[in-house]
JSON list of C-alpha atoms in Angstrom, two decimals:
[
{"chain": "F", "resi": 204, "resn": "MET", "atom": "CA", "xyz": [0.08, -0.15, 0.00]},
{"chain": "F", "resi": 205, "resn": "ASP", "atom": "CA", "xyz": [1.42, 3.42, -1.15]},
{"chain": "F", "resi": 206, "resn": "HIS", "atom": "CA", "xyz": [1.28, 6.69, 1.15]},
{"chain": "F", "resi": 207, "resn": "ALA", "atom": "CA", "xyz": [-1.70, 8.01, -0.72]},
{"chain": "F", "resi": 208, "resn": "GLU", "atom": "CA", "xyz": [-3.61, 4.67, -0.27]},
{"chain": "F", "resi": 209, "resn": "ALA", "atom": "CA", "xyz": [-2.77, 4.66, 3.34]},
{"chain": "F", "resi": 210, "resn": "ARG", "atom": "CA", "xyz": [-3.85, 8.13, 3.75]},
{"chain": "F", "resi": 211, "resn": "ASP", "atom": "CA", "xyz": [-7.20, 7.36, 2.03]},
{"chain": "F", "resi": 212, "resn": "THR", "atom": "CA", "xyz": [-7.63, 4.40, 4.14]},
{"chain": "F", "resi": 213, "resn": "THR", "atom": "CA", "xyz": [-6.90, 6.41, 7.28]},
{"chain": "F", "resi": 214, "resn": "GLU", "atom": "CA", "xyz": [-9.39, 9.04, 6.45]},
{"chain": "F", "resi": 215, "resn": "ALA", "atom": "CA", "xyz": [-12.10, 6.61, 5.67]},
{"chain": "F", "resi": 216, "resn": "VAL", "atom": "CA", "xyz": [-11.77, 4.97, 9.12]},
{"chain": "F", "resi": 217, "resn": "SER", "atom": "CA", "xyz": [-11.74, 8.35, 10.60]},
{"chain": "F", "resi": 218, "resn": "LYS", "atom": "CA", "xyz": [-15.15, 9.19, 8.84]},
{"chain": "F", "resi": 219, "resn": "THR", "atom": "CA", "xyz": [-16.64, 6.09, 9.68]},
{"chain": "F", "resi": 220, "resn": "GLU", "atom": "CA", "xyz": [-15.66, 6.31, 13.48]},
{"chain": "F", "resi": 221, "resn": "ALA", "atom": "CA", "xyz": [-16.98, 9.94, 13.48]},
{"chain": "F", "resi": 222, "resn": "ALA", "atom": "CA", "xyz": [-20.12, 9.01, 11.93]},
{"chain": "F", "resi": 223, "resn": "ALA", "atom": "CA", "xyz": [-20.66, 6.00, 14.44]},
{"chain": "F", "resi": 224, "resn": "ARG", "atom": "CA", "xyz": [-20.00, 8.44, 17.49]},
{"chain": "F", "resi": 225, "resn": "ALA", "atom": "CA", "xyz": [-22.43, 11.07, 15.82]},
{"chain": "F", "resi": 226, "resn": "ALA", "atom": "CA", "xyz": [-25.03, 8.24, 15.47]},
{"chain": "F", "resi": 227, "resn": "HIS", "atom": "CA", "xyz": [-24.31, 7.00, 19.15]},
{"chain": "F", "resi": 228, "resn": "ASP", "atom": "CA", "xyz": [-24.92, 10.70, 20.41]},
{"chain": "F", "resi": 229, "resn": "GLN", "atom": "CA", "xyz": [-28.11, 11.11, 18.52]},
{"chain": "F", "resi": 230, "resn": "ARG", "atom": "CA", "xyz": [-29.53, 8.37, 20.64]},
{"chain": "F", "resi": 231, "resn": "TRP", "atom": "CA", "xyz": [-30.02, 10.75, 23.47]},
{"chain": "F", "resi": 232, "resn": "GLN", "atom": "CA", "xyz": [-32.12, 13.82, 22.28]},
{"chain": "F", "resi": 233, "resn": "LEU", "atom": "CA", "xyz": [-33.26, 16.24, 24.72]},
{"chain": "F", "resi": 234, "resn": "GLY", "atom": "CA", "xyz": [-36.66, 16.30, 23.10]},
{"chain": "F", "resi": 235, "resn": "ASP", "atom": "CA", "xyz": [-36.93, 12.72, 24.01]},
{"chain": "F", "resi": 236, "resn": "ILE", "atom": "CA", "xyz": [-36.16, 12.98, 27.57]},
{"chain": "F", "resi": 237, "resn": "ILE", "atom": "CA", "xyz": [-38.44, 15.98, 28.02]},
{"chain": "F", "resi": 238, "resn": "ALA", "atom": "CA", "xyz": [-41.18, 14.14, 26.24]},
{"chain": "F", "resi": 239, "resn": "LEU", "atom": "CA", "xyz": [-40.82, 11.09, 28.47]},
{"chain": "F", "resi": 240, "resn": "PHE", "atom": "CA", "xyz": [-40.81, 13.05, 31.60]},
{"chain": "F", "resi": 241, "resn": "ASP", "atom": "CA", "xyz": [-43.61, 15.25, 30.85]},
{"chain": "F", "resi": 242, "resn": "GLY", "atom": "CA", "xyz": [-45.62, 12.25, 29.41]},
{"chain": "F", "resi": 243, "resn": "VAL", "atom": "CA", "xyz": [-45.11, 10.30, 32.61]},
{"chain": "F", "resi": 244, "resn": "PHE", "atom": "CA", "xyz": [-45.59, 13.03, 35.35]},
{"chain": "F", "resi": 245, "resn": "ALA", "atom": "CA", "xyz": [-47.18, 16.44, 33.72]},
{"chain": "F", "resi": 246, "resn": "GLU", "atom": "CA", "xyz": [-50.80, 15.63, 34.21]},
{"chain": "F", "resi": 247, "resn": "ARG", "atom": "CA", "xyz": [-50.44, 13.76, 37.65]},
{"chain": "F", "resi": 248, "resn": "TYR", "atom": "CA", "xyz": [-47.93, 15.99, 39.20]},
{"chain": "F", "resi": 249, "resn": "HIS", "atom": "CA", "xyz": [-48.20, 19.35, 37.33]},
{"chain": "F", "resi": 250, "resn": "THR", "atom": "CA", "xyz": [-44.50, 19.25, 36.59]},
{"chain": "F", "resi": 251, "resn": "ARG", "atom": "CA", "xyz": [-42.64, 19.84, 33.53]},
{"chain": "F", "resi": 252, "resn": "LEU", "atom": "CA", "xyz": [-39.06, 19.28, 32.57]},
{"chain": "F", "resi": 253, "resn": "ILE", "atom": "CA", "xyz": [-37.54, 22.61, 31.08]},
{"chain": "F", "resi": 254, "resn": "ARG", "atom": "CA", "xyz": [-34.12, 23.31, 29.31]},
{"chain": "F", "resi": 255, "resn": "GLY", "atom": "CA", "xyz": [-32.49, 26.31, 30.97]},
{"chain": "F", "resi": 256, "resn": "GLY", "atom": "CA", "xyz": [-29.16, 28.38, 31.20]},
{"chain": "F", "resi": 257, "resn": "ASP", "atom": "CA", "xyz": [-26.05, 28.16, 33.23]},
{"chain": "F", "resi": 258, "resn": "GLU", "atom": "CA", "xyz": [-27.62, 26.83, 36.52]},
{"chain": "F", "resi": 259, "resn": "PRO", "atom": "CA", "xyz": [-30.23, 24.34, 37.16]},
{"chain": "F", "resi": 260, "resn": "ILE", "atom": "CA", "xyz": [-33.22, 25.18, 39.55]},
{"chain": "F", "resi": 261, "resn": "TYR", "atom": "CA", "xyz": [-36.58, 23.76, 40.62]},
{"chain": "F", "resi": 262, "resn": "LEU", "atom": "CA", "xyz": [-39.42, 26.35, 40.67]},
{"chain": "F", "resi": 263, "resn": "PRO", "atom": "CA", "xyz": [-42.90, 25.57, 41.90]},
{"chain": "F", "resi": 264, "resn": "ALA", "atom": "CA", "xyz": [-45.83, 26.84, 40.25]},
{"chain": "F", "resi": 265, "resn": "ASP", "atom": "CA", "xyz": [-46.86, 30.45, 40.81]},
{"chain": "F", "resi": 266, "resn": "ALA", "atom": "CA", "xyz": [-49.30, 33.30, 39.56]},
{"chain": "F", "resi": 267, "resn": "GLU", "atom": "CA", "xyz": [-47.59, 33.28, 36.12]},
{"chain": "F", "resi": 268, "resn": "THR", "atom": "CA", "xyz": [-46.83, 29.74, 35.64]},
{"chain": "F", "resi": 269, "resn": "PRO", "atom": "CA", "xyz": [-49.46, 27.04, 36.67]},
{"chain": "F", "resi": 270, "resn": "TYR", "atom": "CA", "xyz": [-47.17, 24.18, 36.73]},
{"chain": "F", "resi": 271, "resn": "HIS", "atom": "CA", "xyz": [-43.93, 23.24, 38.64]},
{"chain": "F", "resi": 272, "resn": "ARG", "atom": "CA", "xyz": [-40.76, 23.38, 36.43]},
{"chain": "F", "resi": 273, "resn": "ILE", "atom": "CA", "xyz": [-37.46, 21.28, 36.91]},
{"chain": "F", "resi": 274, "resn": "ILE", "atom": "CA", "xyz": [-35.06, 23.52, 34.98]},
{"chain": "F", "resi": 275, "resn": "PHE", "atom": "CA", "xyz": [-31.82, 21.68, 33.93]},
{"chain": "F", "resi": 276, "resn": "ALA", "atom": "CA", "xyz": [-28.60, 23.23, 32.83]},
{"chain": "F", "resi": 277, "resn": "ARG", "atom": "CA", "xyz": [-27.49, 24.33, 29.40]},
{"chain": "F", "resi": 278, "resn": "GLY", "atom": "CA", "xyz": [-29.11, 21.54, 27.47]},
{"chain": "F", "resi": 279, "resn": "PHE", "atom": "CA", "xyz": [-27.10, 18.80, 28.89]},
{"chain": "F", "resi": 280, "resn": "PHE", "atom": "CA", "xyz": [-28.71, 15.30, 28.93]},
{"chain": "F", "resi": 281, "resn": "ALA", "atom": "CA", "xyz": [-26.84, 14.53, 31.98]},
{"chain": "F", "resi": 282, "resn": "SER", "atom": "CA", "xyz": [-28.19, 17.45, 33.90]},
{"chain": "F", "resi": 283, "resn": "ALA", "atom": "CA", "xyz": [-31.62, 16.59, 32.98]},
{"chain": "F", "resi": 284, "resn": "LEU", "atom": "CA", "xyz": [-31.32, 13.18, 34.60]},
{"chain": "F", "resi": 285, "resn": "HIS", "atom": "CA", "xyz": [-29.56, 14.85, 37.64]},
{"chain": "F", "resi": 286, "resn": "GLU", "atom": "CA", "xyz": [-32.27, 17.20, 38.36]},
{"chain": "F", "resi": 287, "resn": "ILE", "atom": "CA", "xyz": [-35.17, 14.66, 37.76]},
{"chain": "F", "resi": 288, "resn": "SER", "atom": "CA", "xyz": [-33.33, 12.65, 40.41]},
{"chain": "F", "resi": 289, "resn": "HIS", "atom": "CA", "xyz": [-33.70, 15.23, 43.02]},
{"chain": "F", "resi": 290, "resn": "TRP", "atom": "CA", "xyz": [-37.33, 15.65, 42.08]},
{"chain": "F", "resi": 291, "resn": "CYS", "atom": "CA", "xyz": [-37.92, 12.03, 42.37]},
{"chain": "F", "resi": 292, "resn": "ILE", "atom": "CA", "xyz": [-36.55, 12.01, 46.01]},
{"chain": "F", "resi": 293, "resn": "ALA", "atom": "CA", "xyz": [-38.29, 15.21, 47.09]},
{"chain": "F", "resi": 294, "resn": "GLY", "atom": "CA", "xyz": [-41.45, 14.97, 48.99]},
{"chain": "F", "resi": 295, "resn": "ALA", "atom": "CA", "xyz": [-44.64, 16.93, 48.34]},
{"chain": "F", "resi": 296, "resn": "ALA", "atom": "CA", "xyz": [-43.80, 19.68, 50.94]},
{"chain": "F", "resi": 297, "resn": "ARG", "atom": "CA", "xyz": [-40.51, 19.96, 49.29]},
{"chain": "F", "resi": 298, "resn": "ARG", "atom": "CA", "xyz": [-41.95, 20.24, 45.82]},
{"chain": "F", "resi": 299, "resn": "GLN", "atom": "CA", "xyz": [-43.69, 23.48, 47.04]},
{"chain": "F", "resi": 300, "resn": "ARG", "atom": "CA", "xyz": [-40.50, 25.27, 47.47]},
{"chain": "F", "resi": 301, "resn": "GLU", "atom": "CA", "xyz": [-37.89, 26.77, 45.27]},
{"chain": "F", "resi": 302, "resn": "ASP", "atom": "CA", "xyz": [-34.96, 24.26, 44.89]},
{"chain": "F", "resi": 303, "resn": "TYR", "atom": "CA", "xyz": [-36.97, 22.32, 47.47]},
{"chain": "F", "resi": 304, "resn": "GLY", "atom": "CA", "xyz": [-35.93, 24.41, 50.15]},
{"chain": "F", "resi": 305, "resn": "TYR", "atom": "CA", "xyz": [-32.25, 23.17, 50.07]},
{"chain": "F", "resi": 306, "resn": "TRP", "atom": "CA", "xyz": [-29.10, 25.04, 50.65]},
{"chain": "F", "resi": 307, "resn": "TYR", "atom": "CA", "xyz": [-26.72, 24.66, 47.54]},
{"chain": "F", "resi": 308, "resn": "LEU", "atom": "CA", "xyz": [-23.32, 26.18, 47.09]},
{"chain": "F", "resi": 309, "resn": "PRO", "atom": "CA", "xyz": [-22.29, 24.98, 43.52]},
{"chain": "F", "resi": 310, "resn": "ASP", "atom": "CA", "xyz": [-18.41, 25.57, 43.98]},
{"chain": "F", "resi": 311, "resn": "GLY", "atom": "CA", "xyz": [-16.02, 27.07, 46.46]},
{"chain": "F", "resi": 312, "resn": "ARG", "atom": "CA", "xyz": [-17.01, 24.80, 49.34]},
{"chain": "F", "resi": 313, "resn": "ASN", "atom": "CA", "xyz": [-14.81, 24.48, 52.42]},
{"chain": "F", "resi": 314, "resn": "GLN", "atom": "CA", "xyz": [-14.43, 21.05, 53.97]},
{"chain": "F", "resi": 315, "resn": "ALA", "atom": "CA", "xyz": [-17.62, 21.26, 56.16]},
{"chain": "F", "resi": 316, "resn": "GLN", "atom": "CA", "xyz": [-19.65, 22.35, 53.12]},
{"chain": "F", "resi": 317, "resn": "GLN", "atom": "CA", "xyz": [-17.97, 19.68, 50.96]},
{"chain": "F", "resi": 318, "resn": "HIS", "atom": "CA", "xyz": [-19.02, 17.03, 53.37]},
{"chain": "F", "resi": 319, "resn": "ALA", "atom": "CA", "xyz": [-22.65, 18.35, 53.48]},
{"chain": "F", "resi": 320, "resn": "PHE", "atom": "CA", "xyz": [-22.78, 18.48, 49.64]},
{"chain": "F", "resi": 321, "resn": "GLU", "atom": "CA", "xyz": [-21.63, 14.99, 49.35]},
{"chain": "F", "resi": 322, "resn": "GLN", "atom": "CA", "xyz": [-24.01, 13.63, 52.08]},
{"chain": "F", "resi": 323, "resn": "ALA", "atom": "CA", "xyz": [-26.89, 15.21, 50.17]},
{"chain": "F", "resi": 324, "resn": "GLU", "atom": "CA", "xyz": [-25.85, 14.12, 46.82]},
{"chain": "F", "resi": 325, "resn": "VAL", "atom": "CA", "xyz": [-25.31, 10.44, 47.34]},
{"chain": "F", "resi": 326, "resn": "ALA", "atom": "CA", "xyz": [-28.90, 9.26, 46.93]},
{"chain": "F", "resi": 327, "resn": "PRO", "atom": "CA", "xyz": [-29.98, 11.66, 43.92]},
{"chain": "F", "resi": 328, "resn": "GLN", "atom": "CA", "xyz": [-26.47, 10.67, 42.14]},
{"chain": "F", "resi": 329, "resn": "ALA", "atom": "CA", "xyz": [-27.44, 6.94, 42.73]},
{"chain": "F", "resi": 330, "resn": "LEU", "atom": "CA", "xyz": [-30.62, 7.48, 40.97]},
{"chain": "F", "resi": 331, "resn": "GLU", "atom": "CA", "xyz": [-29.16, 9.31, 38.40]},
{"chain": "F", "resi": 332, "resn": "SER", "atom": "CA", "xyz": [-26.63, 6.31, 37.69]},
{"chain": "F", "resi": 333, "resn": "LEU", "atom": "CA", "xyz": [-29.81, 4.00, 37.36]},
{"chain": "F", "resi": 334, "resn": "PHE", "atom": "CA", "xyz": [-31.38, 6.30, 35.03]},
{"chain": "F", "resi": 335, "resn": "ALA", "atom": "CA", "xyz": [-28.37, 6.56, 32.97]},
{"chain": "F", "resi": 336, "resn": "GLU", "atom": "CA", "xyz": [-28.09, 2.72, 32.96]},
{"chain": "F", "resi": 337, "resn": "ALA", "atom": "CA", "xyz": [-31.72, 2.66, 31.70]},
{"chain": "F", "resi": 338, "resn": "CYS", "atom": "CA", "xyz": [-30.86, 4.99, 28.83]},
{"chain": "F", "resi": 339, "resn": "GLY", "atom": "CA", "xyz": [-27.60, 2.93, 27.98]},
{"chain": "F", "resi": 340, "resn": "ARG", "atom": "CA", "xyz": [-25.53, 5.83, 28.96]},
{"chain": "F", "resi": 341, "resn": "SER", "atom": "CA", "xyz": [-22.21, 5.94, 30.93]},
{"chain": "F", "resi": 342, "resn": "PHE", "atom": "CA", "xyz": [-22.29, 7.82, 34.27]},
{"chain": "F", "resi": 343, "resn": "ASN", "atom": "CA", "xyz": [-19.78, 9.69, 36.33]},
{"chain": "F", "resi": 344, "resn": "VAL", "atom": "CA", "xyz": [-20.31, 11.24, 39.62]},
{"chain": "F", "resi": 345, "resn": "SER", "atom": "CA", "xyz": [-20.00, 14.90, 40.22]},
{"chain": "F", "resi": 346, "resn": "VAL", "atom": "CA", "xyz": [-17.99, 16.23, 43.34]},
{"chain": "F", "resi": 347, "resn": "ASP", "atom": "CA", "xyz": [-16.12, 18.98, 41.57]},
{"chain": "F", "resi": 348, "resn": "ASN", "atom": "CA", "xyz": [-15.14, 21.91, 43.85]},
{"chain": "F", "resi": 349, "resn": "LEU", "atom": "CA", "xyz": [-12.59, 23.75, 41.63]},
{"chain": "F", "resi": 350, "resn": "ASP", "atom": "CA", "xyz": [-12.48, 26.84, 43.72]},
{"chain": "F", "resi": 351, "resn": "GLY", "atom": "CA", "xyz": [-12.79, 25.49, 47.13]},
{"chain": "F", "resi": 352, "resn": "ASP", "atom": "CA", "xyz": [-10.03, 24.47, 49.52]},
{"chain": "F", "resi": 353, "resn": "ALA", "atom": "CA", "xyz": [-11.65, 21.27, 50.58]},
{"chain": "F", "resi": 354, "resn": "GLU", "atom": "CA", "xyz": [-9.89, 18.00, 49.75]},
{"chain": "F", "resi": 355, "resn": "VAL", "atom": "CA", "xyz": [-12.18, 15.77, 47.54]},
{"chain": "F", "resi": 356, "resn": "ASP", "atom": "CA", "xyz": [-11.95, 12.01, 47.31]},
{"chain": "F", "resi": 357, "resn": "ARG", "atom": "CA", "xyz": [-13.78, 11.21, 44.25]},
{"chain": "F", "resi": 358, "resn": "HIS", "atom": "CA", "xyz": [-13.17, 7.49, 44.57]},
{"chain": "F", "resi": 359, "resn": "ALA", "atom": "CA", "xyz": [-14.67, 7.29, 48.02]},
{"chain": "F", "resi": 360, "resn": "PHE", "atom": "CA", "xyz": [-17.76, 9.36, 46.85]},
{"chain": "F", "resi": 361, "resn": "ALA", "atom": "CA", "xyz": [-18.23, 7.09, 43.81]},
{"chain": "F", "resi": 362, "resn": "ASP", "atom": "CA", "xyz": [-18.22, 4.00, 46.13]},
{"chain": "F", "resi": 363, "resn": "LYS", "atom": "CA", "xyz": [-20.95, 5.62, 48.22]},
{"chain": "F", "resi": 364, "resn": "VAL", "atom": "CA", "xyz": [-23.20, 6.31, 45.19]},
{"chain": "F", "resi": 365, "resn": "CYS", "atom": "CA", "xyz": [-22.59, 2.90, 43.93]},
{"chain": "F", "resi": 366, "resn": "GLN", "atom": "CA", "xyz": [-23.43, 1.26, 47.28]},
{"chain": "F", "resi": 367, "resn": "ARG", "atom": "CA", "xyz": [-26.67, 3.41, 47.47]},
{"chain": "F", "resi": 368, "resn": "ALA", "atom": "CA", "xyz": [-27.59, 2.46, 43.93]},
{"chain": "F", "resi": 369, "resn": "ARG", "atom": "CA", "xyz": [-27.33, -1.17, 44.99]},
{"chain": "F", "resi": 370, "resn": "ARG", "atom": "CA", "xyz": [-29.60, -0.59, 47.93]},
{"chain": "F", "resi": 371, "resn": "TYR", "atom": "CA", "xyz": [-32.20, 0.90, 45.65]},
{"chain": "F", "resi": 372, "resn": "TRP", "atom": "CA", "xyz": [-32.18, -2.28, 43.61]},
{"chain": "F", "resi": 373, "resn": "ALA", "atom": "CA", "xyz": [-32.38, -4.31, 46.79]},
{"chain": "F", "resi": 374, "resn": "GLU", "atom": "CA", "xyz": [-35.21, -2.18, 48.54]},
{"chain": "F", "resi": 375, "resn": "GLY", "atom": "CA", "xyz": [-37.03, -0.83, 45.48]},
{"chain": "F", "resi": 376, "resn": "LEU", "atom": "CA", "xyz": [-36.83, 2.51, 43.85]},
{"chain": "F", "resi": 377, "resn": "PRO", "atom": "CA", "xyz": [-39.21, 5.35, 45.13]},
{"chain": "F", "resi": 378, "resn": "ALA", "atom": "CA", "xyz": [-42.46, 5.30, 43.15]},
{"chain": "F", "resi": 379, "resn": "ARG", "atom": "CA", "xyz": [-41.68, 8.34, 40.72]},
{"chain": "F", "resi": 380, "resn": "ALA", "atom": "CA", "xyz": [-38.14, 7.06, 40.15]},
{"chain": "F", "resi": 381, "resn": "ALA", "atom": "CA", "xyz": [-39.36, 3.43, 39.42]},
{"chain": "F", "resi": 382, "resn": "ALA", "atom": "CA", "xyz": [-42.00, 5.04, 36.91]},
{"chain": "F", "resi": 383, "resn": "PHE", "atom": "CA", "xyz": [-39.26, 7.04, 35.24]},
{"chain": "F", "resi": 384, "resn": "TYR", "atom": "CA", "xyz": [-36.80, 4.14, 34.99]},
{"chain": "F", "resi": 385, "resn": "ARG", "atom": "CA", "xyz": [-39.39, 1.92, 33.27]},
{"chain": "F", "resi": 386, "resn": "ALA", "atom": "CA", "xyz": [-40.13, 4.71, 30.66]},
{"chain": "F", "resi": 387, "resn": "LEU", "atom": "CA", "xyz": [-36.52, 5.22, 30.09]},
{"chain": "F", "resi": 388, "resn": "ALA", "atom": "CA", "xyz": [-35.67, 1.53, 29.73]},
{"chain": "F", "resi": 389, "resn": "CYS", "atom": "CA", "xyz": [-38.85, 0.92, 27.45]},
{"chain": "F", "resi": 390, "resn": "TYR", "atom": "CA", "xyz": [-37.69, 3.66, 25.10]},
{"chain": "F", "resi": 391, "resn": "TYR", "atom": "CA", "xyz": [-33.93, 3.13, 25.05]},
{"chain": "F", "resi": 392, "resn": "GLN", "atom": "CA", "xyz": [-33.68, -0.63, 25.56]},
{"chain": "F", "resi": 393, "resn": "PRO", "atom": "CA", "xyz": [-36.50, -2.38, 23.69]},
{"chain": "F", "resi": 394, "resn": "ASP", "atom": "CA", "xyz": [-36.29, -6.02, 23.31]},
{"chain": "F", "resi": 395, "resn": "ASP", "atom": "CA", "xyz": [-34.36, -7.40, 20.64]},
{"chain": "F", "resi": 396, "resn": "ASN", "atom": "CA", "xyz": [-37.18, -8.90, 18.64]},
{"chain": "F", "resi": 397, "resn": "ALA", "atom": "CA", "xyz": [-39.63, -6.09, 19.35]},
{"chain": "F", "resi": 398, "resn": "ALA", "atom": "CA", "xyz": [-40.23, -3.04, 17.22]},
{"chain": "F", "resi": 399, "resn": "ARG", "atom": "CA", "xyz": [-39.05, 0.38, 18.45]},
{"chain": "F", "resi": 400, "resn": "VAL", "atom": "CA", "xyz": [-41.11, 1.58, 21.21]},
{"chain": "F", "resi": 401, "resn": "THR", "atom": "CA", "xyz": [-42.61, 5.11, 20.69]},
{"chain": "F", "resi": 402, "resn": "ARG", "atom": "CA", "xyz": [-42.33, 7.69, 23.27]},
{"chain": "F", "resi": 403, "resn": "GLU", "atom": "CA", "xyz": [-46.09, 7.54, 24.03]},
{"chain": "F", "resi": 404, "resn": "GLN", "atom": "CA", "xyz": [-45.87, 3.68, 24.66]},
{"chain": "F", "resi": 405, "resn": "ALA", "atom": "CA", "xyz": [-42.78, 4.29, 26.88]},
{"chain": "F", "resi": 406, "resn": "CYS", "atom": "CA", "xyz": [-44.75, 6.85, 28.73]},
{"chain": "F", "resi": 407, "resn": "ALA", "atom": "CA", "xyz": [-47.81, 4.58, 29.21]},
{"chain": "F", "resi": 408, "resn": "ALA", "atom": "CA", "xyz": [-45.58, 2.13, 30.64]},
{"chain": "F", "resi": 409, "resn": "GLY", "atom": "CA", "xyz": [-44.20, 4.60, 33.22]},
{"chain": "F", "resi": 410, "resn": "ARG", "atom": "CA", "xyz": [-47.82, 5.79, 34.04]},
{"chain": "F", "resi": 411, "resn": "ASP", "atom": "CA", "xyz": [-48.96, 2.33, 34.45]},
{"chain": "F", "resi": 412, "resn": "LEU", "atom": "CA", "xyz": [-46.31, 1.53, 36.83]},
{"chain": "F", "resi": 413, "resn": "LEU", "atom": "CA", "xyz": [-47.09, 4.86, 38.80]},
{"chain": "F", "resi": 414, "resn": "ALA", "atom": "CA", "xyz": [-50.65, 4.00, 39.07]},
{"chain": "F", "resi": 415, "resn": "VAL", "atom": "CA", "xyz": [-49.86, 0.69, 40.62]},
{"chain": "F", "resi": 416, "resn": "ARG", "atom": "CA", "xyz": [-47.26, 2.22, 43.19]},
{"chain": "F", "resi": 417, "resn": "VAL", "atom": "CA", "xyz": [-49.24, 5.47, 43.95]},
{"chain": "F", "resi": 418, "resn": "GLY", "atom": "CA", "xyz": [-52.79, 4.39, 43.11]}
]
């Protein structure tokens, strides 16, 4: 093979790999995750998933907006899963308060603040890891504290998240989390011999489980 042929072969392989990566990324569209969440929960819980700006936030309904809003950051699929995880844990009273009434410092945390952050994040990130699994996506824990002086042990935190996820499997997911997991799994991981599940079919599967769990 001469240099020109080798170059052409390398370029062809690169284009094929790029196309494969693009097709892989296109599996996870924001329109899908928004439609799945809204389709399972909007009617029963008057809550919608909204693409937002730099910072995520949960906003309860008010005089101008008649539904609760889970606003995820910068169009990131992972951010949507993370914010949904927080919502799936929050109780009814918490869901009437902005950001569920919790303190949150996104960066610049000292040691005590970092510890409190990690304690509060274990359960939601465990759920997020399960949601990512249902979507066929990889998951990475988030403990970044770039502007803080606290020492961060990412591996120890990841172990806690993994252990909590195992507990969820052993003890059962919260009702809303279980319903959303089912909708995600139906949509992103259909049976090999089955036709591709539509959004509405996946939403219906989630709603059916929710009706059983919640009544």
